[in-house]
């Protein structure tokens, strides 16, 4: 068997496994799928080497925590990640403002509805907090569907499954997805310039970004959202997802940020990027286990001793 044929066979096997898992999670129902996936990930995840990165991140970001507190957070991170995966097949069916059980609510919906009435370019900013997959469909149901950046899964068969689930959650309403990279950035810029809405998760490291502070340490941060906001003077609406229970979520939408206007574009860019990082930090501190602490967010030198 050639290497190409072997790769194709392995991809098909992975896709079959993923398809079976999705069918199982769908069969379980939203609450049970969230609970089962959360428990499995909480059991397995902390044993994986990448958890060392999470422990080091917590030492850097929140040194006041003791080892037991850090351990509880890392276990909670994995549980939240598992629940997010388990809930993915059910997002499209979640109803708004249910009294109990699976469902979602939107706090600050008035800011979305105001933008829907006004029309024009809007930038939504968030991070990998709670079940971030709920953001696009939840916001769309209040009249403000937005485009986003997208990194395709390595296996195109699995990528197709994920895309179909996301499309279904959006009610099969077509919204652009821009590939991460220079070409996607240009396409997104053009889209916003023509009055489009764009959402971005900006909590991960970007090596060729700009340096601003995050949890008291220098952090290379993607500047694209801040640059677009300043160029087009369009609203930047922060928000995140709070987990209330199994497949029960709250989207918290905050008022648009006050854009800086010092007359110095470079300074304004740093000010706005710092404002966004500060907002992310505030959300994460409220419930640290809800954030994805598993990536190296700070400079390499800070990870040499541990992790």
PDB file of C-alpha atoms in Angstrom:
ATOM      1  CA  UNK A   1       0.000   0.000   0.000  1.00  0.00           C
ATOM      2  CA  UNK A   2       1.364   3.410  -0.967  1.00  0.00           C
ATOM      3  CA  UNK A   3       1.795   6.131   1.638  1.00  0.00           C
ATOM      4  CA  UNK A   4      -0.982   8.113  -0.040  1.00  0.00           C
ATOM      5  CA  UNK A   5      -3.374   5.184   0.150  1.00  0.00           C
ATOM      6  CA  UNK A   6      -2.394   4.516   3.763  1.00  0.00           C
ATOM      7  CA  UNK A   7      -3.069   8.148   4.677  1.00  0.00           C
ATOM      8  CA  UNK A   8      -6.471   8.004   3.003  1.00  0.00           C
ATOM      9  CA  UNK A   9      -7.307   4.793   4.861  1.00  0.00           C
ATOM     10  CA  UNK A  10      -6.301   6.285   8.200  1.00  0.00           C
ATOM     11  CA  UNK A  11      -8.395   9.391   7.511  1.00  0.00           C
ATOM     12  CA  UNK A  12     -11.400   7.246   6.696  1.00  0.00           C
ATOM     13  CA  UNK A  13     -10.907   5.265   9.902  1.00  0.00           C
ATOM     14  CA  UNK A  14     -10.668   8.498  11.919  1.00  0.00           C
ATOM     15  CA  UNK A  15     -13.801   9.800  10.240  1.00  0.00           C
ATOM     16  CA  UNK A  16     -15.711   6.603  11.001  1.00  0.00           C
ATOM     17  CA  UNK A  17     -14.672   6.836  14.636  1.00  0.00           C
ATOM     18  CA  UNK A  18     -15.663  10.510  14.812  1.00  0.00           C
ATOM     19  CA  UNK A  19     -18.982   9.796  13.093  1.00  0.00           C
ATOM     20  CA  UNK A  20     -19.733   7.029  15.563  1.00  0.00           C
ATOM     21  CA  UNK A  21     -18.880   9.299  18.469  1.00  0.00           C
ATOM     22  CA  UNK A  22     -21.162  12.057  17.158  1.00  0.00           C
ATOM     23  CA  UNK A  23     -24.018   9.596  16.704  1.00  0.00           C
ATOM     24  CA  UNK A  24     -23.500   8.331  20.260  1.00  0.00           C
ATOM     25  CA  UNK A  25     -23.472  11.863  21.684  1.00  0.00           C
ATOM     26  CA  UNK A  26     -26.576  12.729  19.684  1.00  0.00           C
ATOM     27  CA  UNK A  27     -28.341   9.617  20.968  1.00  0.00           C
ATOM     28  CA  UNK A  28     -27.491  10.472  24.569  1.00  0.00           C
ATOM     29  CA  UNK A  29     -29.286  13.818  24.425  1.00  0.00           C
ATOM     30  CA  UNK A  30     -27.803  17.206  25.413  1.00  0.00           C
ATOM     31  CA  UNK A  31     -27.512  16.851  29.203  1.00  0.00           C
ATOM     32  CA  UNK A  32     -26.215  13.281  29.199  1.00  0.00           C
ATOM     33  CA  UNK A  33     -23.815  13.994  26.321  1.00  0.00           C
ATOM     34  CA  UNK A  34     -22.418  16.976  28.227  1.00  0.00           C
ATOM     35  CA  UNK A  35     -22.054  14.947  31.431  1.00  0.00           C
ATOM     36  CA  UNK A  36     -20.475  11.878  29.817  1.00  0.00           C
ATOM     37  CA  UNK A  37     -18.004  13.799  27.662  1.00  0.00           C
ATOM     38  CA  UNK A  38     -17.146  16.076  30.567  1.00  0.00           C
ATOM     39  CA  UNK A  39     -16.411  13.186  32.912  1.00  0.00           C
ATOM     40  CA  UNK A  40     -14.319  11.311  30.346  1.00  0.00           C
ATOM     41  CA  UNK A  41     -12.187  14.356  29.598  1.00  0.00           C
ATOM     42  CA  UNK A  42     -11.871  15.239  33.278  1.00  0.00           C
ATOM     43  CA  UNK A  43     -10.511  11.727  33.919  1.00  0.00           C
ATOM     44  CA  UNK A  44      -8.145  11.474  30.924  1.00  0.00           C
ATOM     45  CA  UNK A  45      -7.095  15.065  30.250  1.00  0.00           C
ATOM     46  CA  UNK A  46      -5.109  15.840  33.422  1.00  0.00           C
ATOM     47  CA  UNK A  47      -2.920  12.799  32.719  1.00  0.00           C
ATOM     48  CA  UNK A  48      -1.820  14.138  29.318  1.00  0.00           C
ATOM     49  CA  UNK A  49       1.487  16.032  28.950  1.00  0.00           C
ATOM     50  CA  UNK A  50      -0.260  19.188  27.732  1.00  0.00           C
ATOM     51  CA  UNK A  51      -1.712  19.627  31.208  1.00  0.00           C
ATOM     52  CA  UNK A  52       1.795  20.629  32.279  1.00  0.00           C
ATOM     53  CA  UNK A  53       1.361  23.739  30.143  1.00  0.00           C
ATOM     54  CA  UNK A  54      -1.884  24.533  31.949  1.00  0.00           C
ATOM     55  CA  UNK A  55      -0.199  24.212  35.355  1.00  0.00           C
ATOM     56  CA  UNK A  56       2.638  26.495  34.257  1.00  0.00           C
ATOM     57  CA  UNK A  57       0.172  29.021  32.830  1.00  0.00           C
ATOM     58  CA  UNK A  58      -1.648  29.137  36.143  1.00  0.00           C
ATOM     59  CA  UNK A  59       1.616  29.653  38.020  1.00  0.00           C
ATOM     60  CA  UNK A  60       2.401  32.585  35.744  1.00  0.00           C
ATOM     61  CA  UNK A  61      -1.059  34.132  35.650  1.00  0.00           C
ATOM     62  CA  UNK A  62      -2.382  33.463  39.137  1.00  0.00           C
ATOM     63  CA  UNK A  63       0.592  32.820  41.449  1.00  0.00           C
ATOM     64  CA  UNK A  64      -1.609  33.338  44.498  1.00  0.00           C
ATOM     65  CA  UNK A  65      -3.241  29.933  43.953  1.00  0.00           C
ATOM     66  CA  UNK A  66      -2.036  26.934  45.936  1.00  0.00           C
ATOM     67  CA  UNK A  67      -1.328  23.551  44.256  1.00  0.00           C
ATOM     68  CA  UNK A  68      -4.733  22.141  45.171  1.00  0.00           C
ATOM     69  CA  UNK A  69      -6.524  25.118  43.643  1.00  0.00           C
ATOM     70  CA  UNK A  70      -4.487  24.800  40.453  1.00  0.00           C
ATOM     71  CA  UNK A  71      -5.280  21.095  40.297  1.00  0.00           C
ATOM     72  CA  UNK A  72      -9.012  21.784  40.614  1.00  0.00           C
ATOM     73  CA  UNK A  73      -8.860  24.358  37.828  1.00  0.00           C
ATOM     74  CA  UNK A  74      -6.961  22.067  35.443  1.00  0.00           C
ATOM     75  CA  UNK A  75      -9.486  19.292  36.041  1.00  0.00           C
ATOM     76  CA  UNK A  76     -12.269  21.817  35.459  1.00  0.00           C
ATOM     77  CA  UNK A  77     -10.657  22.967  32.204  1.00  0.00           C
ATOM     78  CA  UNK A  78     -10.755  19.434  30.844  1.00  0.00           C
ATOM     79  CA  UNK A  79     -14.315  18.929  32.015  1.00  0.00           C
ATOM     80  CA  UNK A  80     -15.429  22.126  30.298  1.00  0.00           C
ATOM     81  CA  UNK A  81     -13.650  21.100  27.099  1.00  0.00           C
ATOM     82  CA  UNK A  82     -15.332  17.696  27.186  1.00  0.00           C
ATOM     83  CA  UNK A  83     -18.725  19.255  27.789  1.00  0.00           C
ATOM     84  CA  UNK A  84     -18.166  21.629  24.871  1.00  0.00           C
ATOM     85  CA  UNK A  85     -17.481  18.672  22.576  1.00  0.00           C
ATOM     86  CA  UNK A  86     -20.414  16.698  23.958  1.00  0.00           C
ATOM     87  CA  UNK A  87     -22.795  19.607  23.429  1.00  0.00           C
ATOM     88  CA  UNK A  88     -21.705  20.347  19.856  1.00  0.00           C
ATOM     89  CA  UNK A  89     -24.263  18.035  18.173  1.00  0.00           C
ATOM     90  CA  UNK A  90     -27.048  19.609  20.241  1.00  0.00           C
ATOM     91  CA  UNK A  91     -26.405  23.349  19.894  1.00  0.00           C
ATOM     92  CA  UNK A  92     -28.784  23.734  16.961  1.00  0.00           C
ATOM     93  CA  UNK A  93     -31.655  22.342  19.041  1.00  0.00           C
ATOM     94  CA  UNK A  94     -31.066  24.377  22.211  1.00  0.00           C
ATOM     95  CA  UNK A  95     -33.955  26.704  22.946  1.00  0.00           C
ATOM     96  CA  UNK A  96     -33.679  30.155  24.442  1.00  0.00           C
ATOM     97  CA  UNK A  97     -34.961  31.096  27.908  1.00  0.00           C
ATOM     98  CA  UNK A  98     -35.998  27.630  29.025  1.00  0.00           C
ATOM     99  CA  UNK A  99     -36.918  27.421  32.695  1.00  0.00           C
ATOM    100  CA  UNK A 100     -34.496  24.600  33.437  1.00  0.00           C
ATOM    101  CA  UNK A 101     -32.446  21.904  31.771  1.00  0.00           C
ATOM    102  CA  UNK A 102     -30.765  22.335  28.385  1.00  0.00           C
ATOM    103  CA  UNK A 103     -31.043  25.747  26.793  1.00  0.00           C
ATOM    104  CA  UNK A 104     -29.435  29.166  26.637  1.00  0.00           C
ATOM    105  CA  UNK A 105     -30.099  32.758  27.537  1.00  0.00           C
ATOM    106  CA  UNK A 106     -28.599  36.052  26.443  1.00  0.00           C
ATOM    107  CA  UNK A 107     -27.701  38.729  28.947  1.00  0.00           C
ATOM    108  CA  UNK A 108     -27.234  42.074  27.220  1.00  0.00           C
ATOM    109  CA  UNK A 109     -29.320  41.179  24.172  1.00  0.00           C
ATOM    110  CA  UNK A 110     -30.250  44.851  23.870  1.00  0.00           C
ATOM    111  CA  UNK A 111     -26.761  45.625  22.546  1.00  0.00           C
ATOM    112  CA  UNK A 112     -27.227  43.087  19.757  1.00  0.00           C
ATOM    113  CA  UNK A 113     -30.690  44.329  18.886  1.00  0.00           C
ATOM    114  CA  UNK A 114     -29.462  47.926  18.779  1.00  0.00           C
ATOM    115  CA  UNK A 115     -26.779  46.972  16.265  1.00  0.00           C
ATOM    116  CA  UNK A 116     -29.286  44.991  14.217  1.00  0.00           C
ATOM    117  CA  UNK A 117     -31.422  48.132  13.943  1.00  0.00           C
ATOM    118  CA  UNK A 118     -28.491  50.367  13.053  1.00  0.00           C
ATOM    119  CA  UNK A 119     -26.869  48.018  10.555  1.00  0.00           C
ATOM    120  CA  UNK A 120     -23.309  48.448   9.379  1.00  0.00           C
ATOM    121  CA  UNK A 121     -19.998  46.949  10.421  1.00  0.00           C
ATOM    122  CA  UNK A 122     -19.675  45.387  13.876  1.00  0.00           C
ATOM    123  CA  UNK A 123     -16.813  43.458  15.466  1.00  0.00           C
ATOM    124  CA  UNK A 124     -17.530  40.878  18.162  1.00  0.00           C
ATOM    125  CA  UNK A 125     -14.643  39.871  20.414  1.00  0.00           C
ATOM    126  CA  UNK A 126     -14.407  36.881  22.743  1.00  0.00           C
ATOM    127  CA  UNK A 127     -12.188  33.998  23.816  1.00  0.00           C
ATOM    128  CA  UNK A 128     -12.266  30.250  24.351  1.00  0.00           C
ATOM    129  CA  UNK A 129     -14.442  30.553  27.446  1.00  0.00           C
ATOM    130  CA  UNK A 130     -17.316  28.272  28.447  1.00  0.00           C
ATOM    131  CA  UNK A 131     -18.887  26.777  25.328  1.00  0.00           C
ATOM    132  CA  UNK A 132     -17.639  29.288  22.781  1.00  0.00           C
ATOM    133  CA  UNK A 133     -19.415  27.328  20.015  1.00  0.00           C
ATOM    134  CA  UNK A 134     -22.687  28.810  21.295  1.00  0.00           C
ATOM    135  CA  UNK A 135     -21.674  32.375  20.415  1.00  0.00           C
ATOM    136  CA  UNK A 136     -22.406  32.446  16.650  1.00  0.00           C
ATOM    137  CA  UNK A 137     -25.868  30.834  16.730  1.00  0.00           C
ATOM    138  CA  UNK A 138     -26.899  32.593  19.943  1.00  0.00           C
ATOM    139  CA  UNK A 139     -25.948  36.029  18.644  1.00  0.00           C
ATOM    140  CA  UNK A 140     -27.523  35.285  15.254  1.00  0.00           C
ATOM    141  CA  UNK A 141     -30.895  34.667  16.884  1.00  0.00           C
ATOM    142  CA  UNK A 142     -30.896  38.329  17.923  1.00  0.00           C
ATOM    143  CA  UNK A 143     -30.450  39.628  14.404  1.00  0.00           C
ATOM    144  CA  UNK A 144     -26.668  39.912  14.245  1.00  0.00           C
ATOM    145  CA  UNK A 145     -25.149  36.830  12.567  1.00  0.00           C
ATOM    146  CA  UNK A 146     -21.435  37.274  12.062  1.00  0.00           C
ATOM    147  CA  UNK A 147     -18.629  35.855   9.955  1.00  0.00           C
ATOM    148  CA  UNK A 148     -15.585  34.358  11.650  1.00  0.00           C
ATOM    149  CA  UNK A 149     -12.117  32.967  11.100  1.00  0.00           C
ATOM    150  CA  UNK A 150     -11.757  29.243  10.755  1.00  0.00           C
ATOM    151  CA  UNK A 151      -8.911  26.738  10.939  1.00  0.00           C
ATOM    152  CA  UNK A 152      -9.828  23.559   9.102  1.00  0.00           C
ATOM    153  CA  UNK A 153      -9.352  20.207  10.817  1.00  0.00           C
ATOM    154  CA  UNK A 154      -6.438  18.163   9.461  1.00  0.00           C
ATOM    155  CA  UNK A 155      -8.784  15.434   8.277  1.00  0.00           C
ATOM    156  CA  UNK A 156     -11.099  16.881   5.589  1.00  0.00           C
ATOM    157  CA  UNK A 157     -13.749  14.253   6.344  1.00  0.00           C
ATOM    158  CA  UNK A 158     -13.901  15.284   9.994  1.00  0.00           C
ATOM    159  CA  UNK A 159     -13.713  18.924   8.949  1.00  0.00           C
ATOM    160  CA  UNK A 160     -16.830  18.409   6.869  1.00  0.00           C
ATOM    161  CA  UNK A 161     -18.675  16.963   9.864  1.00  0.00           C
ATOM    162  CA  UNK A 162     -17.767  19.961  12.007  1.00  0.00           C
ATOM    163  CA  UNK A 163     -18.759  22.419   9.295  1.00  0.00           C
ATOM    164  CA  UNK A 164     -22.146  20.744   8.876  1.00  0.00           C
ATOM    165  CA  UNK A 165     -22.792  20.874  12.617  1.00  0.00           C
ATOM    166  CA  UNK A 166     -21.940  24.580  12.699  1.00  0.00           C
ATOM    167  CA  UNK A 167     -24.077  25.304   9.646  1.00  0.00           C
ATOM    168  CA  UNK A 168     -26.974  23.467  11.260  1.00  0.00           C
ATOM    169  CA  UNK A 169     -26.545  25.503  14.465  1.00  0.00           C
ATOM    170  CA  UNK A 170     -26.792  28.671  12.353  1.00  0.00           C
ATOM    171  CA  UNK A 171     -30.056  27.453  10.882  1.00  0.00           C
ATOM    172  CA  UNK A 172     -28.214  26.850   7.621  1.00  0.00           C
ATOM    173  CA  UNK A 173     -27.950  30.634   7.238  1.00  0.00           C
ATOM    174  CA  UNK A 174     -24.848  31.199   5.107  1.00  0.00           C
ATOM    175  CA  UNK A 175     -22.160  33.275   6.818  1.00  0.00           C
ATOM    176  CA  UNK A 176     -18.600  33.647   5.541  1.00  0.00           C
ATOM    177  CA  UNK A 177     -15.781  31.699   7.146  1.00  0.00           C
ATOM    178  CA  UNK A 178     -12.319  33.119   6.529  1.00  0.00           C
ATOM    179  CA  UNK A 179      -9.264  30.872   6.566  1.00  0.00           C
ATOM    180  CA  UNK A 180      -6.657  31.873   9.127  1.00  0.00           C
ATOM    181  CA  UNK A 181      -3.711  33.497   7.389  1.00  0.00           C
ATOM    182  CA  UNK A 182      -2.870  36.487   5.212  1.00  0.00           C
ATOM    183  CA  UNK A 183      -5.431  35.735   2.503  1.00  0.00           C
ATOM    184  CA  UNK A 184      -8.242  35.243   5.012  1.00  0.00           C
ATOM    185  CA  UNK A 185      -7.278  38.456   6.786  1.00  0.00           C
ATOM    186  CA  UNK A 186      -7.547  40.411   3.537  1.00  0.00           C
ATOM    187  CA  UNK A 187     -10.928  38.870   2.775  1.00  0.00           C
ATOM    188  CA  UNK A 188     -12.178  39.673   6.293  1.00  0.00           C
ATOM    189  CA  UNK A 189     -10.972  43.267   5.987  1.00  0.00           C
ATOM    190  CA  UNK A 190     -12.852  43.661   2.722  1.00  0.00           C
ATOM    191  CA  UNK A 191     -15.952  42.101   4.277  1.00  0.00           C
ATOM    192  CA  UNK A 192     -15.944  44.498   7.240  1.00  0.00           C
ATOM    193  CA  UNK A 193     -15.283  47.484   4.948  1.00  0.00           C
ATOM    194  CA  UNK A 194     -18.542  46.687   3.153  1.00  0.00           C
ATOM    195  CA  UNK A 195     -20.610  46.652   6.341  1.00  0.00           C
ATOM    196  CA  UNK A 196     -20.118  43.045   7.395  1.00  0.00           C
ATOM    197  CA  UNK A 197     -20.109  41.719  10.948  1.00  0.00           C
ATOM    198  CA  UNK A 198     -17.105  39.713  12.121  1.00  0.00           C
ATOM    199  CA  UNK A 199     -16.439  37.761  15.309  1.00  0.00           C
ATOM    200  CA  UNK A 200     -12.986  36.832  16.586  1.00  0.00           C
ATOM    201  CA  UNK A 201     -11.562  34.768  19.444  1.00  0.00           C
ATOM    202  CA  UNK A 202      -8.409  36.689  20.347  1.00  0.00           C
ATOM    203  CA  UNK A 203      -7.062  34.883  23.398  1.00  0.00           C
ATOM    204  CA  UNK A 204      -4.313  32.790  21.772  1.00  0.00           C
ATOM    205  CA  UNK A 205      -0.708  33.714  21.101  1.00  0.00           C
ATOM    206  CA  UNK A 206       0.220  35.243  17.744  1.00  0.00           C
ATOM    207  CA  UNK A 207       3.978  35.304  17.294  1.00  0.00           C
ATOM    208  CA  UNK A 208       3.937  38.147  14.774  1.00  0.00           C
ATOM    209  CA  UNK A 209       1.331  40.151  16.669  1.00  0.00           C
ATOM    210  CA  UNK A 210       1.826  43.128  18.963  1.00  0.00           C
ATOM    211  CA  UNK A 211       3.041  42.945  22.545  1.00  0.00           C
ATOM    212  CA  UNK A 212       0.594  43.956  25.253  1.00  0.00           C
ATOM    213  CA  UNK A 213       0.082  42.717  28.792  1.00  0.00           C
ATOM    214  CA  UNK A 214      -2.025  39.717  29.778  1.00  0.00           C
ATOM    215  CA  UNK A 215      -2.211  38.650  33.442  1.00  0.00           C
ATOM    216  CA  UNK A 216       0.785  40.902  34.116  1.00  0.00           C
ATOM    217  CA  UNK A 217       3.079  39.331  31.509  1.00  0.00           C
ATOM    218  CA  UNK A 218       3.951  40.459  27.984  1.00  0.00           C
ATOM    219  CA  UNK A 219       1.811  38.571  25.480  1.00  0.00           C
ATOM    220  CA  UNK A 220       1.992  38.649  21.694  1.00  0.00           C
ATOM    221  CA  UNK A 221      -1.548  39.458  20.642  1.00  0.00           C
ATOM    222  CA  UNK A 222      -3.341  39.452  17.286  1.00  0.00           C
ATOM    223  CA  UNK A 223      -3.839  43.103  16.226  1.00  0.00           C
ATOM    224  CA  UNK A 224      -6.310  42.529  13.375  1.00  0.00           C
ATOM    225  CA  UNK A 225      -9.515  43.228  15.272  1.00  0.00           C
ATOM    226  CA  UNK A 226      -8.176  46.404  16.867  1.00  0.00           C
ATOM    227  CA  UNK A 227      -6.783  47.577  13.518  1.00  0.00           C
ATOM    228  CA  UNK A 228     -10.126  47.043  11.753  1.00  0.00           C
ATOM    229  CA  UNK A 229     -12.071  48.769  14.520  1.00  0.00           C
ATOM    230  CA  UNK A 230      -9.830  51.831  14.373  1.00  0.00           C
ATOM    231  CA  UNK A 231      -9.779  51.932  10.590  1.00  0.00           C
ATOM    232  CA  UNK A 232     -13.550  51.823  10.185  1.00  0.00           C
ATOM    233  CA  UNK A 233     -14.516  53.236  13.609  1.00  0.00           C
ATOM    234  CA  UNK A 234     -17.049  50.442  13.982  1.00  0.00           C
ATOM    235  CA  UNK A 235     -18.422  49.116  17.288  1.00  0.00           C
ATOM    236  CA  UNK A 236     -16.454  46.453  19.161  1.00  0.00           C
ATOM    237  CA  UNK A 237     -18.821  44.351  21.266  1.00  0.00           C
ATOM    238  CA  UNK A 238     -17.230  42.065  23.889  1.00  0.00           C
ATOM    239  CA  UNK A 239     -18.939  38.938  25.127  1.00  0.00           C
ATOM    240  CA  UNK A 240     -18.415  35.415  26.348  1.00  0.00           C
ATOM    241  CA  UNK A 241     -20.297  32.239  27.256  1.00  0.00           C
ATOM    242  CA  UNK A 242     -20.906  31.268  30.865  1.00  0.00           C
ATOM    243  CA  UNK A 243     -21.696  27.664  31.670  1.00  0.00           C
ATOM    244  CA  UNK A 244     -24.683  27.304  34.000  1.00  0.00           C
ATOM    245  CA  UNK A 245     -25.031  23.508  33.846  1.00  0.00           C
ATOM    246  CA  UNK A 246     -25.044  20.564  31.438  1.00  0.00           C
ATOM    247  CA  UNK A 247     -25.947  22.042  28.019  1.00  0.00           C
ATOM    248  CA  UNK A 248     -27.272  25.125  29.826  1.00  0.00           C
ATOM    249  CA  UNK A 249     -25.456  28.289  28.790  1.00  0.00           C
ATOM    250  CA  UNK A 250     -25.577  32.041  29.204  1.00  0.00           C
ATOM    251  CA  UNK A 251     -24.189  34.400  26.560  1.00  0.00           C
ATOM    252  CA  UNK A 252     -23.018  37.580  28.278  1.00  0.00           C
ATOM    253  CA  UNK A 253     -22.943  40.569  25.903  1.00  0.00           C
ATOM    254  CA  UNK A 254     -21.336  43.764  27.146  1.00  0.00           C
ATOM    255  CA  UNK A 255     -21.653  47.349  25.874  1.00  0.00           C
ATOM    256  CA  UNK A 256     -19.459  48.385  22.937  1.00  0.00           C
ATOM    257  CA  UNK A 257     -15.968  49.472  23.901  1.00  0.00           C
ATOM    258  CA  UNK A 258     -15.009  53.156  23.788  1.00  0.00           C
ATOM    259  CA  UNK A 259     -12.504  53.312  20.948  1.00  0.00           C
ATOM    260  CA  UNK A 260      -9.344  55.316  21.675  1.00  0.00           C
ATOM    261  CA  UNK A 261      -8.627  58.359  19.518  1.00  0.00           C
ATOM    262  CA  UNK A 262      -5.325  59.932  20.570  1.00  0.00           C
ATOM    263  CA  UNK A 263      -4.318  60.975  17.078  1.00  0.00           C
ATOM    264  CA  UNK A 264      -1.518  58.394  17.110  1.00  0.00           C
ATOM    265  CA  UNK A 265      -2.696  55.258  15.305  1.00  0.00           C
ATOM    266  CA  UNK A 266       0.039  53.029  16.744  1.00  0.00           C
ATOM    267  CA  UNK A 267      -0.740  54.150  20.261  1.00  0.00           C
ATOM    268  CA  UNK A 268      -4.467  53.670  19.693  1.00  0.00           C
ATOM    269  CA  UNK A 269      -3.804  50.140  18.431  1.00  0.00           C
ATOM    270  CA  UNK A 270      -1.923  49.227  21.617  1.00  0.00           C
ATOM    271  CA  UNK A 271      -4.529  50.870  23.837  1.00  0.00           C
ATOM    272  CA  UNK A 272      -7.402  48.973  22.232  1.00  0.00           C
ATOM    273  CA  UNK A 273      -5.544  45.650  22.201  1.00  0.00           C
ATOM    274  CA  UNK A 274      -4.788  46.144  25.909  1.00  0.00           C
ATOM    275  CA  UNK A 275      -8.428  46.981  26.623  1.00  0.00           C
ATOM    276  CA  UNK A 276      -9.465  43.713  25.007  1.00  0.00           C
ATOM    277  CA  UNK A 277      -6.864  41.664  26.912  1.00  0.00           C
ATOM    278  CA  UNK A 278      -7.946  43.306  30.161  1.00  0.00           C
ATOM    279  CA  UNK A 279     -11.551  42.364  29.455  1.00  0.00           C
ATOM    280  CA  UNK A 280     -10.582  38.763  28.731  1.00  0.00           C
ATOM    281  CA  UNK A 281      -8.574  38.622  31.947  1.00  0.00           C
ATOM    282  CA  UNK A 282     -11.537  39.903  33.956  1.00  0.00           C
ATOM    283  CA  UNK A 283     -13.813  37.187  32.547  1.00  0.00           C
ATOM    284  CA  UNK A 284     -11.251  34.434  33.101  1.00  0.00           C
ATOM    285  CA  UNK A 285     -10.569  35.439  36.711  1.00  0.00           C
ATOM    286  CA  UNK A 286     -14.279  35.116  37.507  1.00  0.00           C
ATOM    287  CA  UNK A 287     -14.217  31.429  36.621  1.00  0.00           C
ATOM    288  CA  UNK A 288     -10.703  30.229  35.720  1.00  0.00           C
ATOM    289  CA  UNK A 289     -11.746  26.669  34.904  1.00  0.00           C
ATOM    290  CA  UNK A 290     -13.914  27.957  32.065  1.00  0.00           C
ATOM    291  CA  UNK A 291     -10.915  29.105  29.986  1.00  0.00           C
ATOM    292  CA  UNK A 292      -8.723  26.931  27.776  1.00  0.00           C
ATOM    293  CA  UNK A 293      -5.403  27.129  29.653  1.00  0.00           C
ATOM    294  CA  UNK A 294      -3.796  24.462  27.449  1.00  0.00           C
ATOM    295  CA  UNK A 295      -1.844  26.619  25.004  1.00  0.00           C
ATOM    296  CA  UNK A 296       1.412  28.507  25.577  1.00  0.00           C
ATOM    297  CA  UNK A 297       0.151  32.078  25.789  1.00  0.00           C
ATOM    298  CA  UNK A 298       3.328  33.792  26.990  1.00  0.00           C
ATOM    299  CA  UNK A 299       6.974  34.029  25.777  1.00  0.00           C
ATOM    300  CA  UNK A 300       8.937  30.787  25.392  1.00  0.00           C
ATOM    301  CA  UNK A 301      11.438  31.720  28.096  1.00  0.00           C
ATOM    302  CA  UNK A 302       8.708  31.502  30.723  1.00  0.00           C
ATOM    303  CA  UNK A 303       8.170  27.819  29.906  1.00  0.00           C
ATOM    304  CA  UNK A 304      11.773  26.616  29.954  1.00  0.00           C
ATOM    305  CA  UNK A 305      11.851  25.682  33.626  1.00  0.00           C
ATOM    306  CA  UNK A 306       8.571  23.801  33.722  1.00  0.00           C
ATOM    307  CA  UNK A 307       5.883  22.233  31.557  1.00  0.00           C
TER     308      UNK A 307
END
